[in-house]
Short mmCIF file of N, CA and C in Angstrom, two decimals:
data_model
loop_
_atom_site.label_atom_id
_atom_site.label_comp_id
_atom_site.label_asym_id
_atom_site.label_seq_id
_atom_site.Cartn_x
_atom_site.Cartn_y
_atom_site.Cartn_z
N MET A 1 -31.52 -55.14 -10.74
CA MET A 1 -31.79 -54.48 -9.47
C MET A 1 -33.31 -54.39 -9.29
N ARG A 2 -33.76 -54.59 -8.07
CA ARG A 2 -35.20 -54.47 -7.78
C ARG A 2 -35.68 -53.04 -8.04
N LEU A 3 -36.92 -52.94 -8.50
CA LEU A 3 -37.51 -51.64 -8.81
C LEU A 3 -37.52 -50.72 -7.59
N ASP A 4 -37.97 -51.23 -6.44
CA ASP A 4 -38.06 -50.37 -5.26
C ASP A 4 -36.69 -49.86 -4.82
N LYS A 5 -35.66 -50.70 -4.95
CA LYS A 5 -34.31 -50.26 -4.58
C LYS A 5 -33.80 -49.20 -5.57
N PHE A 6 -34.04 -49.41 -6.87
CA PHE A 6 -33.61 -48.42 -7.86
C PHE A 6 -34.26 -47.07 -7.59
N LEU A 7 -35.56 -47.06 -7.31
CA LEU A 7 -36.26 -45.80 -7.07
C LEU A 7 -35.68 -45.07 -5.86
N LYS A 8 -35.30 -45.81 -4.82
CA LYS A 8 -34.72 -45.19 -3.63
C LYS A 8 -33.30 -44.68 -3.90
N VAL A 9 -32.45 -45.54 -4.47
CA VAL A 9 -31.05 -45.16 -4.71
C VAL A 9 -30.97 -43.97 -5.67
N SER A 10 -31.82 -43.97 -6.70
CA SER A 10 -31.81 -42.88 -7.68
C SER A 10 -32.50 -41.63 -7.16
N ARG A 11 -33.20 -41.77 -6.05
CA ARG A 11 -33.95 -40.69 -5.41
C ARG A 11 -35.13 -40.20 -6.24
N LEU A 12 -35.63 -41.05 -7.15
CA LEU A 12 -36.90 -40.74 -7.81
C LEU A 12 -38.02 -40.76 -6.77
N ILE A 13 -37.90 -41.70 -5.82
CA ILE A 13 -38.77 -41.76 -4.64
C ILE A 13 -37.84 -41.88 -3.44
N LYS A 14 -38.06 -41.06 -2.43
CA LYS A 14 -37.09 -40.90 -1.35
C LYS A 14 -36.92 -42.11 -0.45
N ARG A 15 -38.01 -42.88 -0.20
CA ARG A 15 -37.91 -44.01 0.72
C ARG A 15 -38.33 -45.30 0.02
N ARG A 16 -37.64 -46.38 0.34
CA ARG A 16 -37.93 -47.67 -0.30
C ARG A 16 -39.32 -48.17 0.06
N THR A 17 -39.76 -47.93 1.30
CA THR A 17 -41.10 -48.37 1.69
C THR A 17 -42.16 -47.64 0.89
N LEU A 18 -41.94 -46.36 0.62
CA LEU A 18 -42.87 -45.59 -0.20
C LEU A 18 -42.85 -46.09 -1.64
N ALA A 19 -41.67 -46.42 -2.17
CA ALA A 19 -41.56 -46.98 -3.52
C ALA A 19 -42.34 -48.28 -3.62
N LYS A 20 -42.26 -49.11 -2.57
CA LYS A 20 -43.00 -50.38 -2.56
C LYS A 20 -44.50 -50.13 -2.56
N GLU A 21 -44.96 -49.18 -1.75
CA GLU A 21 -46.38 -48.86 -1.69
C GLU A 21 -46.90 -48.37 -3.04
N VAL A 22 -46.15 -47.48 -3.69
CA VAL A 22 -46.55 -46.94 -4.99
C VAL A 22 -46.64 -48.07 -6.02
N ALA A 23 -45.67 -48.97 -6.02
CA ALA A 23 -45.68 -50.11 -6.95
C ALA A 23 -46.86 -51.03 -6.65
N ASP A 24 -47.11 -51.32 -5.38
CA ASP A 24 -48.20 -52.21 -5.00
C ASP A 24 -49.56 -51.63 -5.37
N GLN A 25 -49.65 -50.31 -5.48
CA GLN A 25 -50.90 -49.65 -5.88
C GLN A 25 -51.08 -49.65 -7.40
N GLY A 26 -50.12 -50.20 -8.13
CA GLY A 26 -50.24 -50.28 -9.59
C GLY A 26 -49.95 -48.96 -10.29
N ARG A 27 -49.17 -48.09 -9.65
CA ARG A 27 -48.91 -46.76 -10.22
C ARG A 27 -47.58 -46.68 -10.95
N ILE A 28 -46.92 -47.83 -11.16
CA ILE A 28 -45.63 -47.85 -11.89
C ILE A 28 -45.70 -48.90 -12.99
N THR A 29 -45.23 -48.51 -14.18
CA THR A 29 -45.06 -49.48 -15.25
C THR A 29 -43.60 -49.48 -15.68
N VAL A 30 -43.13 -50.66 -16.09
CA VAL A 30 -41.78 -50.81 -16.65
C VAL A 30 -41.96 -51.32 -18.07
N ASN A 31 -41.51 -50.53 -19.03
CA ASN A 31 -41.66 -50.86 -20.44
C ASN A 31 -43.12 -51.17 -20.80
N GLY A 32 -44.04 -50.40 -20.22
CA GLY A 32 -45.46 -50.53 -20.54
C GLY A 32 -46.21 -51.60 -19.78
N LYS A 33 -45.55 -52.34 -18.90
CA LYS A 33 -46.21 -53.40 -18.14
C LYS A 33 -46.23 -53.02 -16.67
N LYS A 34 -47.36 -53.27 -16.00
CA LYS A 34 -47.49 -52.96 -14.59
C LYS A 34 -46.39 -53.68 -13.82
N ALA A 35 -45.75 -52.98 -12.89
CA ALA A 35 -44.60 -53.53 -12.18
C ALA A 35 -44.86 -53.64 -10.68
N LYS A 36 -44.29 -54.67 -10.08
CA LYS A 36 -44.31 -54.83 -8.63
C LYS A 36 -42.99 -54.30 -8.09
N ALA A 37 -42.93 -54.11 -6.78
CA ALA A 37 -41.71 -53.61 -6.15
C ALA A 37 -40.53 -54.54 -6.40
N SER A 38 -40.81 -55.83 -6.55
CA SER A 38 -39.74 -56.81 -6.75
C SER A 38 -39.34 -56.97 -8.21
N SER A 39 -40.00 -56.26 -9.12
CA SER A 39 -39.65 -56.35 -10.54
C SER A 39 -38.20 -55.94 -10.75
N VAL A 40 -37.54 -56.61 -11.68
CA VAL A 40 -36.13 -56.32 -11.97
C VAL A 40 -36.06 -55.27 -13.07
N VAL A 41 -35.28 -54.22 -12.84
CA VAL A 41 -35.06 -53.20 -13.87
C VAL A 41 -33.63 -53.30 -14.39
N LYS A 42 -33.48 -52.97 -15.67
CA LYS A 42 -32.17 -53.01 -16.32
C LYS A 42 -31.92 -51.65 -16.97
N GLU A 43 -30.67 -51.41 -17.33
CA GLU A 43 -30.35 -50.18 -18.05
C GLU A 43 -31.14 -50.17 -19.36
N GLY A 44 -31.71 -49.02 -19.69
CA GLY A 44 -32.49 -48.87 -20.91
C GLY A 44 -33.98 -49.05 -20.69
N ASP A 45 -34.40 -49.59 -19.54
CA ASP A 45 -35.83 -49.74 -19.26
C ASP A 45 -36.49 -48.37 -19.12
N GLU A 46 -37.76 -48.31 -19.48
CA GLU A 46 -38.53 -47.08 -19.39
C GLU A 46 -39.56 -47.23 -18.27
N LEU A 47 -39.51 -46.33 -17.29
CA LEU A 47 -40.42 -46.36 -16.16
C LEU A 47 -41.45 -45.25 -16.31
N ALA A 48 -42.71 -45.56 -16.01
CA ALA A 48 -43.75 -44.54 -15.95
C ALA A 48 -44.30 -44.59 -14.53
N ILE A 49 -44.21 -43.47 -13.82
CA ILE A 49 -44.62 -43.40 -12.42
C ILE A 49 -45.67 -42.32 -12.27
N ARG A 50 -46.83 -42.70 -11.67
CA ARG A 50 -47.89 -41.72 -11.46
C ARG A 50 -47.79 -41.18 -10.04
N PHE A 51 -47.53 -39.88 -9.94
CA PHE A 51 -47.49 -39.15 -8.67
C PHE A 51 -48.73 -38.26 -8.64
N GLY A 52 -49.79 -38.68 -7.96
CA GLY A 52 -51.01 -37.87 -7.91
C GLY A 52 -51.54 -37.59 -9.31
N GLN A 53 -51.57 -36.33 -9.70
CA GLN A 53 -52.07 -35.94 -11.02
C GLN A 53 -50.95 -35.73 -12.03
N LYS A 54 -49.78 -36.31 -11.77
CA LYS A 54 -48.64 -36.15 -12.68
C LYS A 54 -48.10 -37.52 -13.07
N LEU A 55 -47.77 -37.69 -14.34
CA LEU A 55 -47.17 -38.92 -14.84
C LEU A 55 -45.75 -38.60 -15.30
N VAL A 56 -44.77 -39.24 -14.67
CA VAL A 56 -43.36 -39.01 -15.00
C VAL A 56 -42.83 -40.25 -15.72
N THR A 57 -42.24 -40.05 -16.89
CA THR A 57 -41.63 -41.14 -17.63
C THR A 57 -40.11 -40.93 -17.61
N ALA A 58 -39.40 -41.97 -17.19
CA ALA A 58 -37.94 -41.88 -17.07
C ALA A 58 -37.29 -43.13 -17.66
N ARG A 59 -36.07 -42.97 -18.15
CA ARG A 59 -35.29 -44.08 -18.67
C ARG A 59 -34.17 -44.40 -17.68
N VAL A 60 -33.95 -45.67 -17.40
CA VAL A 60 -32.88 -46.11 -16.51
C VAL A 60 -31.57 -46.04 -17.30
N ASP A 61 -30.63 -45.22 -16.83
CA ASP A 61 -29.35 -45.05 -17.52
C ASP A 61 -28.21 -45.82 -16.85
N MET A 62 -28.32 -46.04 -15.55
CA MET A 62 -27.20 -46.63 -14.81
C MET A 62 -27.75 -47.32 -13.57
N LEU A 63 -27.16 -48.46 -13.21
CA LEU A 63 -27.54 -49.17 -11.99
C LEU A 63 -26.34 -49.23 -11.05
N LYS A 64 -26.52 -48.76 -9.84
CA LYS A 64 -25.49 -48.83 -8.80
C LYS A 64 -26.19 -49.09 -7.48
N ASP A 65 -25.54 -49.83 -6.58
CA ASP A 65 -26.14 -50.13 -5.29
C ASP A 65 -26.21 -48.92 -4.38
N SER A 66 -25.27 -47.99 -4.53
CA SER A 66 -25.31 -46.76 -3.74
C SER A 66 -24.58 -45.66 -4.51
N VAL A 67 -25.11 -44.46 -4.40
CA VAL A 67 -24.48 -43.30 -5.02
C VAL A 67 -24.63 -42.11 -4.09
N LYS A 68 -23.77 -41.13 -4.28
CA LYS A 68 -23.89 -39.89 -3.52
C LYS A 68 -25.09 -39.12 -4.05
N LYS A 69 -25.63 -38.28 -3.19
CA LYS A 69 -26.84 -37.53 -3.53
C LYS A 69 -26.70 -36.75 -4.84
N ASP A 70 -25.56 -36.10 -5.05
CA ASP A 70 -25.38 -35.28 -6.25
C ASP A 70 -25.17 -36.12 -7.51
N GLU A 71 -24.90 -37.43 -7.37
CA GLU A 71 -24.72 -38.30 -8.53
C GLU A 71 -25.98 -39.11 -8.86
N ALA A 72 -26.98 -39.08 -7.98
CA ALA A 72 -28.19 -39.89 -8.16
C ALA A 72 -28.92 -39.53 -9.45
N GLY A 73 -28.91 -38.28 -9.84
CA GLY A 73 -29.58 -37.85 -11.06
C GLY A 73 -29.00 -38.45 -12.33
N ASN A 74 -27.78 -38.97 -12.25
CA ASN A 74 -27.14 -39.60 -13.41
C ASN A 74 -27.68 -41.00 -13.67
N MET A 75 -28.46 -41.54 -12.75
CA MET A 75 -28.96 -42.90 -12.88
C MET A 75 -30.16 -42.99 -13.82
N PHE A 76 -30.78 -41.86 -14.13
CA PHE A 76 -31.97 -41.86 -14.98
C PHE A 76 -32.05 -40.58 -15.79
N THR A 77 -32.87 -40.62 -16.83
CA THR A 77 -33.17 -39.43 -17.63
C THR A 77 -34.69 -39.27 -17.67
N ILE A 78 -35.17 -38.10 -17.31
CA ILE A 78 -36.60 -37.82 -17.41
C ILE A 78 -36.94 -37.61 -18.88
N LEU A 79 -37.81 -38.44 -19.41
CA LEU A 79 -38.20 -38.34 -20.82
C LEU A 79 -39.36 -37.39 -21.00
N LYS A 80 -40.33 -37.45 -20.06
CA LYS A 80 -41.45 -36.49 -20.11
C LYS A 80 -42.18 -36.47 -18.79
N GLU A 81 -42.84 -35.35 -18.55
CA GLU A 81 -43.71 -35.18 -17.39
C GLU A 81 -45.04 -34.66 -17.91
N GLU A 82 -46.11 -35.36 -17.56
CA GLU A 82 -47.43 -34.96 -18.03
C GLU A 82 -48.35 -34.71 -16.85
N LYS A 83 -49.18 -33.70 -16.98
CA LYS A 83 -50.21 -33.44 -15.98
C LYS A 83 -51.45 -34.22 -16.42
N LEU A 84 -51.99 -35.02 -15.51
CA LEU A 84 -53.16 -35.83 -15.83
C LEU A 84 -54.42 -35.12 -15.37
N ASP A 85 -55.42 -35.07 -16.27
CA ASP A 85 -56.70 -34.47 -15.91
C ASP A 85 -57.56 -35.44 -15.12
N LYS A 86 -57.39 -36.73 -15.41
CA LYS A 86 -58.16 -37.76 -14.72
C LYS A 86 -57.28 -38.99 -14.57
N VAL A 87 -57.75 -39.98 -13.84
CA VAL A 87 -57.00 -41.21 -13.63
C VAL A 87 -56.95 -41.99 -14.94
N GLU A 88 -55.75 -42.39 -15.32
CA GLU A 88 -55.57 -43.15 -16.56
C GLU A 88 -56.11 -44.57 -16.38
N PRO A 89 -56.89 -45.09 -17.33
CA PRO A 89 -57.47 -46.43 -17.21
C PRO A 89 -56.42 -47.51 -17.01
N GLU A 90 -55.24 -47.39 -17.60
CA GLU A 90 -54.22 -48.43 -17.45
C GLU A 90 -53.74 -48.57 -16.02
N PHE A 91 -53.97 -47.55 -15.20
CA PHE A 91 -53.51 -47.61 -13.82
C PHE A 91 -54.59 -48.07 -12.86
N ILE A 92 -55.82 -48.26 -13.33
CA ILE A 92 -56.87 -48.65 -12.39
C ILE A 92 -57.39 -50.06 -12.63
N ASP A 93 -57.07 -50.69 -13.74
CA ASP A 93 -57.59 -52.06 -13.90
C ASP A 93 -56.72 -53.02 -13.11
N ASP A 94 -57.31 -54.08 -12.61
CA ASP A 94 -56.61 -55.00 -11.72
C ASP A 94 -56.07 -56.23 -12.44
N GLU A 95 -56.16 -56.28 -13.74
CA GLU A 95 -55.67 -57.44 -14.48
C GLU A 95 -54.15 -57.38 -14.61
N ASP A 96 -53.53 -58.55 -14.63
CA ASP A 96 -52.06 -58.61 -14.79
C ASP A 96 -51.71 -58.97 -16.20
#
């Protein structure tokens, strides 16, 4: 499943266009590698998403094309949430 679609369906990010923008800004990694919106995610993958001054790490537990709002939380597990004091270097370099 595409990363942007997973983020929307799981409700980690509410809108797919916003998920695409966040990925295009280099603020998402999948298994430690910078990810694009079109990157494919699988069950067991680890996502790190930077929301402003917060870094959220989540594991993909389930992939479904659509789920009810109350079941969306079952698609992932939050592994950790960190408050960032400054911008992490891995999120600002432009190398692939």
